[in-house]
N, CA, C and O atoms as a DFTB+ gen file, in Angstrom:
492 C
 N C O
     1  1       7.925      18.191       2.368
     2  2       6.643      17.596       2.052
     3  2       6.852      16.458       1.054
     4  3       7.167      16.732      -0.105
     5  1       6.715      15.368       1.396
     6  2       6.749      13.978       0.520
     7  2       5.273      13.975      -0.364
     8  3       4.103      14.170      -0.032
     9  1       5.864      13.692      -1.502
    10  2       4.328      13.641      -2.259
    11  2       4.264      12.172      -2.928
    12  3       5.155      11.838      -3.708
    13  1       3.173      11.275      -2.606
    14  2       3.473      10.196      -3.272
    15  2       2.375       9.883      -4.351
    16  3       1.296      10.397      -4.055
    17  1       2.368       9.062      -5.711
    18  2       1.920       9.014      -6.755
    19  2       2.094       7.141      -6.630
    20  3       3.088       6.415      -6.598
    21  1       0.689       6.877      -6.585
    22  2       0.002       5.228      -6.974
    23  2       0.342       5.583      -8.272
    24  3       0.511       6.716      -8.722
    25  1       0.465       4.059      -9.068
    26  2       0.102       3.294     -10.064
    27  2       0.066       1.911     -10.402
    28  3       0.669       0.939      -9.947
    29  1      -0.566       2.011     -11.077
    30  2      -1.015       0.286     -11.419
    31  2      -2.039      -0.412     -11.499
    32  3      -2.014      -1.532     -12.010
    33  1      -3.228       0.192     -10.952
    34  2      -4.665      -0.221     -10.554
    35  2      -5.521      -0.482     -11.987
    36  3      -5.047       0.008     -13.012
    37  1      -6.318      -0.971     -12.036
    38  2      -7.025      -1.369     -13.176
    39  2      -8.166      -2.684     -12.857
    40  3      -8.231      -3.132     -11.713
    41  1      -8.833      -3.111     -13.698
    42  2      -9.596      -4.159     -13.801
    43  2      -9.022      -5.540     -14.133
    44  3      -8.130      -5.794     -14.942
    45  1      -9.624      -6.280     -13.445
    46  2      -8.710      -7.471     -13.588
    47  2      -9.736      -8.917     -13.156
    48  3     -10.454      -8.774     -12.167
    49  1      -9.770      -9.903     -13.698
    50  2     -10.486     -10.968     -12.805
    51  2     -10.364     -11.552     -12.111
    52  3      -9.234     -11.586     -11.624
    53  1     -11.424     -12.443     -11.546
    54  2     -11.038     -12.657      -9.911
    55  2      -9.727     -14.373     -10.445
    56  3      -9.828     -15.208     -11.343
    57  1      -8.654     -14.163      -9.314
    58  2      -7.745     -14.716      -9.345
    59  2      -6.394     -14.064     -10.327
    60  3      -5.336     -14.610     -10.641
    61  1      -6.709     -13.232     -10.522
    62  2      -5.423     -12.364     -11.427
    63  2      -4.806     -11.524     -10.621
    64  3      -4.984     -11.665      -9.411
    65  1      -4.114     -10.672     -11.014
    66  2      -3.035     -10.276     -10.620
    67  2      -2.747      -8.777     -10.686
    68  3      -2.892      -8.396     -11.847
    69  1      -2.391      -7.784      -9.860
    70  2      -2.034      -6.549     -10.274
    71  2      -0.653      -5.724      -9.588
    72  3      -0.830      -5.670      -8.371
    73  1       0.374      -5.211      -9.898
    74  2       1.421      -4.551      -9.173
    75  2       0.962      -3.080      -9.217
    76  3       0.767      -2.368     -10.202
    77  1       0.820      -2.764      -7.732
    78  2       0.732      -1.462      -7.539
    79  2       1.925      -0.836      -7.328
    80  3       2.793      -1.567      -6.852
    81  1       2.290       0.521      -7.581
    82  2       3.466       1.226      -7.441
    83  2       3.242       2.595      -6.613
    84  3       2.097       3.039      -6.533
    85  1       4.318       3.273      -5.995
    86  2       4.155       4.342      -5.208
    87  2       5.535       4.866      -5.253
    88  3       6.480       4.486      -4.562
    89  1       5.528       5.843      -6.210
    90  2       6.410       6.897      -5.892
    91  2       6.794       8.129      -5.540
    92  3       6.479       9.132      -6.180
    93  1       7.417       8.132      -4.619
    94  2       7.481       9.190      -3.682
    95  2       8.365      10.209      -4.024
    96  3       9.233       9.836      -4.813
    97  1       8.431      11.504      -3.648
    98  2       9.016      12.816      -4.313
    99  2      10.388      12.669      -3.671
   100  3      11.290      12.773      -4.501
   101  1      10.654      12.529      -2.856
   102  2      11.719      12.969      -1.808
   103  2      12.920      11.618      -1.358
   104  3      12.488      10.479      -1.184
   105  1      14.126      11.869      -1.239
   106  2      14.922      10.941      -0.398
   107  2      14.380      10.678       0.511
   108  3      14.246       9.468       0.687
   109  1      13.769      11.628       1.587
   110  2      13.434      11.148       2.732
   111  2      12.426      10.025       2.854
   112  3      12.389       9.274       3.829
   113  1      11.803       9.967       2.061
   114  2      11.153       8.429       1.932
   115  2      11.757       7.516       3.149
   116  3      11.320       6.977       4.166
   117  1      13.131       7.661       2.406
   118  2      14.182       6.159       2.781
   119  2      13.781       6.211       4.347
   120  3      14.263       5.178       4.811
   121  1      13.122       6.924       5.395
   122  2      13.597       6.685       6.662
   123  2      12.252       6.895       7.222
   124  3      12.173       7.402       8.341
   125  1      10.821       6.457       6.366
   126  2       9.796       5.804       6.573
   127  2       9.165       4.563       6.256
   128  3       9.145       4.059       5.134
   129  1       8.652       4.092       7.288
   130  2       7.544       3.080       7.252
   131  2       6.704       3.157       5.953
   132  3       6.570       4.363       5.749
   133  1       6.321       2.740       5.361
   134  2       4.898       2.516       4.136
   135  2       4.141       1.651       4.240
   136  3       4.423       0.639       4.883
   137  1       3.088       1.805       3.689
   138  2       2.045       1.209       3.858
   139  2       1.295       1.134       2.589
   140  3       1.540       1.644       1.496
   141  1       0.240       0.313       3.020
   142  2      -0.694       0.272       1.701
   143  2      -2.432       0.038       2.497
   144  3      -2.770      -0.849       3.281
   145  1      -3.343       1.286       1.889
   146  2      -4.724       0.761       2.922
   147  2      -5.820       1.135       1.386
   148  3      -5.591       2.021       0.563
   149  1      -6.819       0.306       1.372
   150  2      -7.937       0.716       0.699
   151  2      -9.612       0.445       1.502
   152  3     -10.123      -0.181       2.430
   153  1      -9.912       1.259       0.560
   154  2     -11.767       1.721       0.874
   155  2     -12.366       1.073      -0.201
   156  3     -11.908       1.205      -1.335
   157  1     -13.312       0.407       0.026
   158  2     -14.347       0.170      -0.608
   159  2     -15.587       0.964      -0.716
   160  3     -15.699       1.875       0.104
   161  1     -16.430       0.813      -1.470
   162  2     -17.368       1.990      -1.051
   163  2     -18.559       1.573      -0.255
   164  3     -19.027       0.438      -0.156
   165  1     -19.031       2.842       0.375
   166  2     -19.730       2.445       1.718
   167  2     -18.838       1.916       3.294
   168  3     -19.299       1.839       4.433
   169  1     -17.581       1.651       2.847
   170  2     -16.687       1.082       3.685
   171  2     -15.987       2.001       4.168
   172  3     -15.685       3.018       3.542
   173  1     -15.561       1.684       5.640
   174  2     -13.669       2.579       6.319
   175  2     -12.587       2.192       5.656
   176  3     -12.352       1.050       5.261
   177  1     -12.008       3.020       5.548
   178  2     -10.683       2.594       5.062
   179  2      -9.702       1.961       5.505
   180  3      -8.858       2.716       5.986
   181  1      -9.359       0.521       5.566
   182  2      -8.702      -0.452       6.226
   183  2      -6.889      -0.567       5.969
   184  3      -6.496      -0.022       4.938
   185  1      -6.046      -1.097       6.668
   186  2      -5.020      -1.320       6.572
   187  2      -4.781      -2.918       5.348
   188  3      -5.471      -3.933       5.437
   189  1      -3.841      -2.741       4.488
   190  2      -3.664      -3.832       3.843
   191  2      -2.099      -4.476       3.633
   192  3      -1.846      -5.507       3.009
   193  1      -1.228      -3.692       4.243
   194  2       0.094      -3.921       4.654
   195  2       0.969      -2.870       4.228
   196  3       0.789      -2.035       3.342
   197  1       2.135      -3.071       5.143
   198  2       3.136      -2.337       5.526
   199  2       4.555      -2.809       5.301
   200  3       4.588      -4.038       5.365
   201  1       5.716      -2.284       5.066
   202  2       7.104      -2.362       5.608
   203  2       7.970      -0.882       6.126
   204  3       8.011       0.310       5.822
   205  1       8.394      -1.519       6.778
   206  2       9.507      -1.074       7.816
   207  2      10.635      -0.157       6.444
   208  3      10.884      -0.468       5.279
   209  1      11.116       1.141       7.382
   210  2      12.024       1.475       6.275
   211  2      12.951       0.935       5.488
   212  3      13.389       1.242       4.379
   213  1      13.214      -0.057       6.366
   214  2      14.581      -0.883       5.733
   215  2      14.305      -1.875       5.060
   216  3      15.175      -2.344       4.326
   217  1      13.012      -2.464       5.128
   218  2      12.057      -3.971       4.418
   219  2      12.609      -4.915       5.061
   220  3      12.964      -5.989       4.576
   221  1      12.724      -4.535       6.310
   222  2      13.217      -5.630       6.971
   223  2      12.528      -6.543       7.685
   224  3      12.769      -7.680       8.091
   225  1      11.314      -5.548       7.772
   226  2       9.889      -6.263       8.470
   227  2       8.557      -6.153       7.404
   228  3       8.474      -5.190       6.641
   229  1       7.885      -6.853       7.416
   230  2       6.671      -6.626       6.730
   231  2       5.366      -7.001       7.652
   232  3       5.454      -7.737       8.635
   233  1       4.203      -6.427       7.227
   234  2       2.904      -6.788       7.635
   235  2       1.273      -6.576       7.004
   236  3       0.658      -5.546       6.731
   237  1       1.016      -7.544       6.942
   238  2      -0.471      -7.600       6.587
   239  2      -1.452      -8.019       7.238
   240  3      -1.326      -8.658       8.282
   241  1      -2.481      -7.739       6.748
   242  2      -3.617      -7.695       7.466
   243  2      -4.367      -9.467       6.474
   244  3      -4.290      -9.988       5.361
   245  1      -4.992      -9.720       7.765
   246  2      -5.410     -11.485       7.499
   247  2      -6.059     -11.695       6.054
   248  3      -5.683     -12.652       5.378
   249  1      -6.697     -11.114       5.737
   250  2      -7.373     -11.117       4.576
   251  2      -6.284     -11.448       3.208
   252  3      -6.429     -12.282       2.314
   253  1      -5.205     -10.496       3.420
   254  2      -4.352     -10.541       1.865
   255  2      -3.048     -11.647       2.154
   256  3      -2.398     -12.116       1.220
   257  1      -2.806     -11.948       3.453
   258  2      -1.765     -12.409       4.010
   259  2      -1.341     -13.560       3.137
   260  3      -2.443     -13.973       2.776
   261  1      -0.616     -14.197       2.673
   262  2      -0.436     -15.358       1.186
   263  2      -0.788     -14.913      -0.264
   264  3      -0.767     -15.785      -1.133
   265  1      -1.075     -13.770      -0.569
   266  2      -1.590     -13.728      -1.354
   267  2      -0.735     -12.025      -1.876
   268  3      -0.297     -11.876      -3.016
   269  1      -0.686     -11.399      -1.267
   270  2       0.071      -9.882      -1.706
   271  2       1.368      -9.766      -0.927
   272  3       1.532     -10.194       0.215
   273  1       2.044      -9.297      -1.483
   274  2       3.451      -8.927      -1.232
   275  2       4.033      -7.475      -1.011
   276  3       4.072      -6.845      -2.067
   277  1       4.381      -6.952      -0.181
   278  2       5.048      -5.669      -0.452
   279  2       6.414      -5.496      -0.377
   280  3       7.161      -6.220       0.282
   281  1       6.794      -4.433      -1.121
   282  2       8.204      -4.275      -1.010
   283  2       8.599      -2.724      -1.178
   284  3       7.808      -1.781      -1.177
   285  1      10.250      -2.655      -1.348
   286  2      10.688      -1.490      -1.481
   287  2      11.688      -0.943      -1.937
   288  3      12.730      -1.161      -1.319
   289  1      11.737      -0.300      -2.813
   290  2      12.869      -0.045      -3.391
   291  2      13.760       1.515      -3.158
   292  3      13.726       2.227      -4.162
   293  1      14.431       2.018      -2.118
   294  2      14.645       2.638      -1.234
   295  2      15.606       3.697      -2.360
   296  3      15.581       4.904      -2.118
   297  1      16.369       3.232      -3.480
   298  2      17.446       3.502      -4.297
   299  2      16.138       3.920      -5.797
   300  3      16.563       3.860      -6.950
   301  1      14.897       4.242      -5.579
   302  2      14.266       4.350      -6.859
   303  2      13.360       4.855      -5.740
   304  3      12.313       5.096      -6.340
   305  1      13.209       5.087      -4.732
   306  2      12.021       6.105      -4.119
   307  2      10.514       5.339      -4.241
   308  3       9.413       5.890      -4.256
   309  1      10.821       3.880      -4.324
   310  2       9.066       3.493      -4.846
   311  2       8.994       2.453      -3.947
   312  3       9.956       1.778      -3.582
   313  1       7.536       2.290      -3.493
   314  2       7.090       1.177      -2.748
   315  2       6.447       0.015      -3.938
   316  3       6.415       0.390      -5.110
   317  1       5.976      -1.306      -3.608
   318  2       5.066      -1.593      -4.256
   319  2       4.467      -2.603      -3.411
   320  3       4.876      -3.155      -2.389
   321  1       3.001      -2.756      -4.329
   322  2       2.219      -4.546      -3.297
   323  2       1.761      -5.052      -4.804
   324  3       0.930      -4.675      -5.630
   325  1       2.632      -5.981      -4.732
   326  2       2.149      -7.395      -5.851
   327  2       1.018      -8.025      -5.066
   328  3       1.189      -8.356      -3.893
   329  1      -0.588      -8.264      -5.940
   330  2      -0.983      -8.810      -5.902
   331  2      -1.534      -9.883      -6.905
   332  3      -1.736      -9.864      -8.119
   333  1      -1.738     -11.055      -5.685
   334  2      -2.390     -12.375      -6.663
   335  2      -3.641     -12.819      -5.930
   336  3      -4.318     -12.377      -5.003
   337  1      -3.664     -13.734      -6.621
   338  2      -5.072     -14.426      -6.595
   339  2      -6.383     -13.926      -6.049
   340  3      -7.083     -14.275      -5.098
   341  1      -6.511     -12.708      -7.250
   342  2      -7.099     -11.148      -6.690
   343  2      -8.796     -11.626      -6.243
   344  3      -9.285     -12.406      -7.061
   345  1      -9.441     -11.361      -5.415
   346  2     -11.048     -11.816      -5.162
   347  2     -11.889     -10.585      -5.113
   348  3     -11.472      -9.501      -4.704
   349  1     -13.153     -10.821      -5.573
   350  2     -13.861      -9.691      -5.870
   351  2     -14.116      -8.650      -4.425
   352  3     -14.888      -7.691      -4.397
   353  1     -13.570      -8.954      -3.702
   354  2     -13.958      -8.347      -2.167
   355  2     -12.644      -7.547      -2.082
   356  3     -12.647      -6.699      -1.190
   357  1     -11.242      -7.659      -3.006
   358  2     -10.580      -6.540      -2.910
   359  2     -10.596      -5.394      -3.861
   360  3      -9.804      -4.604      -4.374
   361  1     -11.953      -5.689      -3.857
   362  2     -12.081      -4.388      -5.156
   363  2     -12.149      -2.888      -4.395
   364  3     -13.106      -2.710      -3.642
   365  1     -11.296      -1.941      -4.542
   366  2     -11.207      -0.807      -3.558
   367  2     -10.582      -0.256      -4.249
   368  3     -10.030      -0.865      -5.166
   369  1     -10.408       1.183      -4.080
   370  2      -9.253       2.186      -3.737
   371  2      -8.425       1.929      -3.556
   372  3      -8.773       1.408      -2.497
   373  1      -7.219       1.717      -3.585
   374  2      -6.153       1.825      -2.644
   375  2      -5.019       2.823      -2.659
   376  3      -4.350       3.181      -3.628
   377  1      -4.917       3.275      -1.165
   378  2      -4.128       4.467      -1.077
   379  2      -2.662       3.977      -0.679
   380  3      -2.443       2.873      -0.179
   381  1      -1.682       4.934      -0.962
   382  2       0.203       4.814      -0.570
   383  2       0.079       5.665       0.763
   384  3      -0.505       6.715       1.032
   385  1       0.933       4.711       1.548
   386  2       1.146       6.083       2.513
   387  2       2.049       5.775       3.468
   388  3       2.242       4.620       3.845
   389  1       2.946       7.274       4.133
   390  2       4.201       7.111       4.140
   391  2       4.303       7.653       5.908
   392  3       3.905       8.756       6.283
   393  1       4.746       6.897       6.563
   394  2       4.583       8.006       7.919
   395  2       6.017       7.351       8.826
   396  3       6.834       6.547       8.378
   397  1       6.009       8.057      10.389
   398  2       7.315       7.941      10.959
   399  2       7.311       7.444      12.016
   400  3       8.350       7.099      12.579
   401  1       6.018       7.284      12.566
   402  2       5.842       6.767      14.367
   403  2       4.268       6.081      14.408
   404  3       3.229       6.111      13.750
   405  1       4.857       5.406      15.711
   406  2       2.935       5.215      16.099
   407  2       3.093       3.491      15.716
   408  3       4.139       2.858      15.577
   409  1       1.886       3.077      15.623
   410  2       1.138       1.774      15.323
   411  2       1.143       2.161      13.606
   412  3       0.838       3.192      13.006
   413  1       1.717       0.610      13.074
   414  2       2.002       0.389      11.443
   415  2       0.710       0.477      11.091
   416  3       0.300       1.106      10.116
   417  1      -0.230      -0.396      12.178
   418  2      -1.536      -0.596      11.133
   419  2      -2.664       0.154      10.852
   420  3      -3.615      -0.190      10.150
   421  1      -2.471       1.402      11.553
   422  2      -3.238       2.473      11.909
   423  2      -3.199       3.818      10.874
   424  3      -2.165       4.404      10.552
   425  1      -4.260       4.088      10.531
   426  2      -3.993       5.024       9.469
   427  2      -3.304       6.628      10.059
   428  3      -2.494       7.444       9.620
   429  1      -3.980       6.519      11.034
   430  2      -3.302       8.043      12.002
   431  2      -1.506       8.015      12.114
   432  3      -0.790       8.953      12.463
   433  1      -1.202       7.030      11.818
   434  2       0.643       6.703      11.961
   435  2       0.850       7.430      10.673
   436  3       1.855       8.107      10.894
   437  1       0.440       7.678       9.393
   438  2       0.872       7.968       8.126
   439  2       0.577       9.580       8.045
   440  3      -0.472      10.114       8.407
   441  1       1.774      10.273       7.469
   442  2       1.624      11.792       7.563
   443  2       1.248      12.017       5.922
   444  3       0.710      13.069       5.578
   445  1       1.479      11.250       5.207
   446  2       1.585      11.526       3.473
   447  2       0.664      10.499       2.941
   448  3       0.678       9.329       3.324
   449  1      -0.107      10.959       2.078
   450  2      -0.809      10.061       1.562
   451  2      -0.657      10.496       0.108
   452  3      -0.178      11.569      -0.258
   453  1      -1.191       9.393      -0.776
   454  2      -1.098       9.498      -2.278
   455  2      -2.768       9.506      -2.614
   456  3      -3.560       9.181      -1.729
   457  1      -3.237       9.911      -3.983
   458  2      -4.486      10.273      -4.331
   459  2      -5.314       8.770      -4.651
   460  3      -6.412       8.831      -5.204
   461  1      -4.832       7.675      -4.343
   462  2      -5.627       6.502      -4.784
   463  2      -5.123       5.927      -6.161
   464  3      -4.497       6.678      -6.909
   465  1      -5.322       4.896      -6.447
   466  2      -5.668       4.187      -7.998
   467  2      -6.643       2.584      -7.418
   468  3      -6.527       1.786      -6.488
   469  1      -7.413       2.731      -8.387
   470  2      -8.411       2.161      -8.044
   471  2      -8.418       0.493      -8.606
   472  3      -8.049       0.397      -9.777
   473  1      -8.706      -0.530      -8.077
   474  2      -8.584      -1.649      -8.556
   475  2      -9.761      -2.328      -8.239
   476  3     -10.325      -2.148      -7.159
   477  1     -10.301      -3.324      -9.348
   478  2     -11.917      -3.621      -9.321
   479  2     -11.447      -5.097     -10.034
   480  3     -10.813      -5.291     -11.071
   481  1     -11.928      -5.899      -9.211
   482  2     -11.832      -7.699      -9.767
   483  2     -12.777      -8.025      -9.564
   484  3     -13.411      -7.897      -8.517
   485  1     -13.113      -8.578     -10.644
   486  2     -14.602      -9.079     -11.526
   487  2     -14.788     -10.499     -11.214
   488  3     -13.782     -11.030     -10.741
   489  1     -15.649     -11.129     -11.334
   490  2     -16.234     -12.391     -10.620
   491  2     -16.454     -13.043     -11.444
   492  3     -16.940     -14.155     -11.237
């Protein structure tokens, strides 16, 4: 059972900046996909990007695409998504999550999820 733990979320204004972190319990990490998806409220919970176990591939969704980064650090068990030029419309939840098959952008592909940390950019 992989258990993963967000951090980093906080308040911030619009055009600033925040590094989220995700660390995961287990080696086995190393030989999943990750992801990153948040909810807004009243909202579904959307995809906001992904890499490949190896970070050899990445993907985002149109909205953050130039603007957030993900990565991985496979030798420290942690994912992360640098974001910039933060806008008040990514103010959400955002969840870690770790899975092995299927479609990247799809939340049903992820078997592990982390409890959220919440990020709110002010206008």
């Amino acid at each position: 059972q992989v258990q993963l733990v967000e951090s980093g979320g906080g308040l911030v204004q619009a055009g600033g900046s925040l590094r989220l972190s995700c660390a995961a319990s287990e080696r086995t990490f190393r030989s999943y996909a990750m992801g990153w998806f948040r909810q807004a409220p009243g909202k579904e919970r959307e995809f906001v990007a992904a890499i490949t176990w190896s970070g050899g591939i990445t993907y985002y969704t149109n909205s953050v695409q130039g603007r957030f980064t993900i990565s991985r650090d496979n030798a420290k068990n942690t994912q992360y998504l640098q974001m910039n030029s933060l806008k008040p419309e990514d103010t959400a939840l955002y969840y870690c999550a770790a899975g092995g098959a299927g479609n990247i952008y799809s939340s049903r592909r992820y078997d592990y999820w982390g409890q959220g940390t919440q990020v709110t950019v002010s206008s």
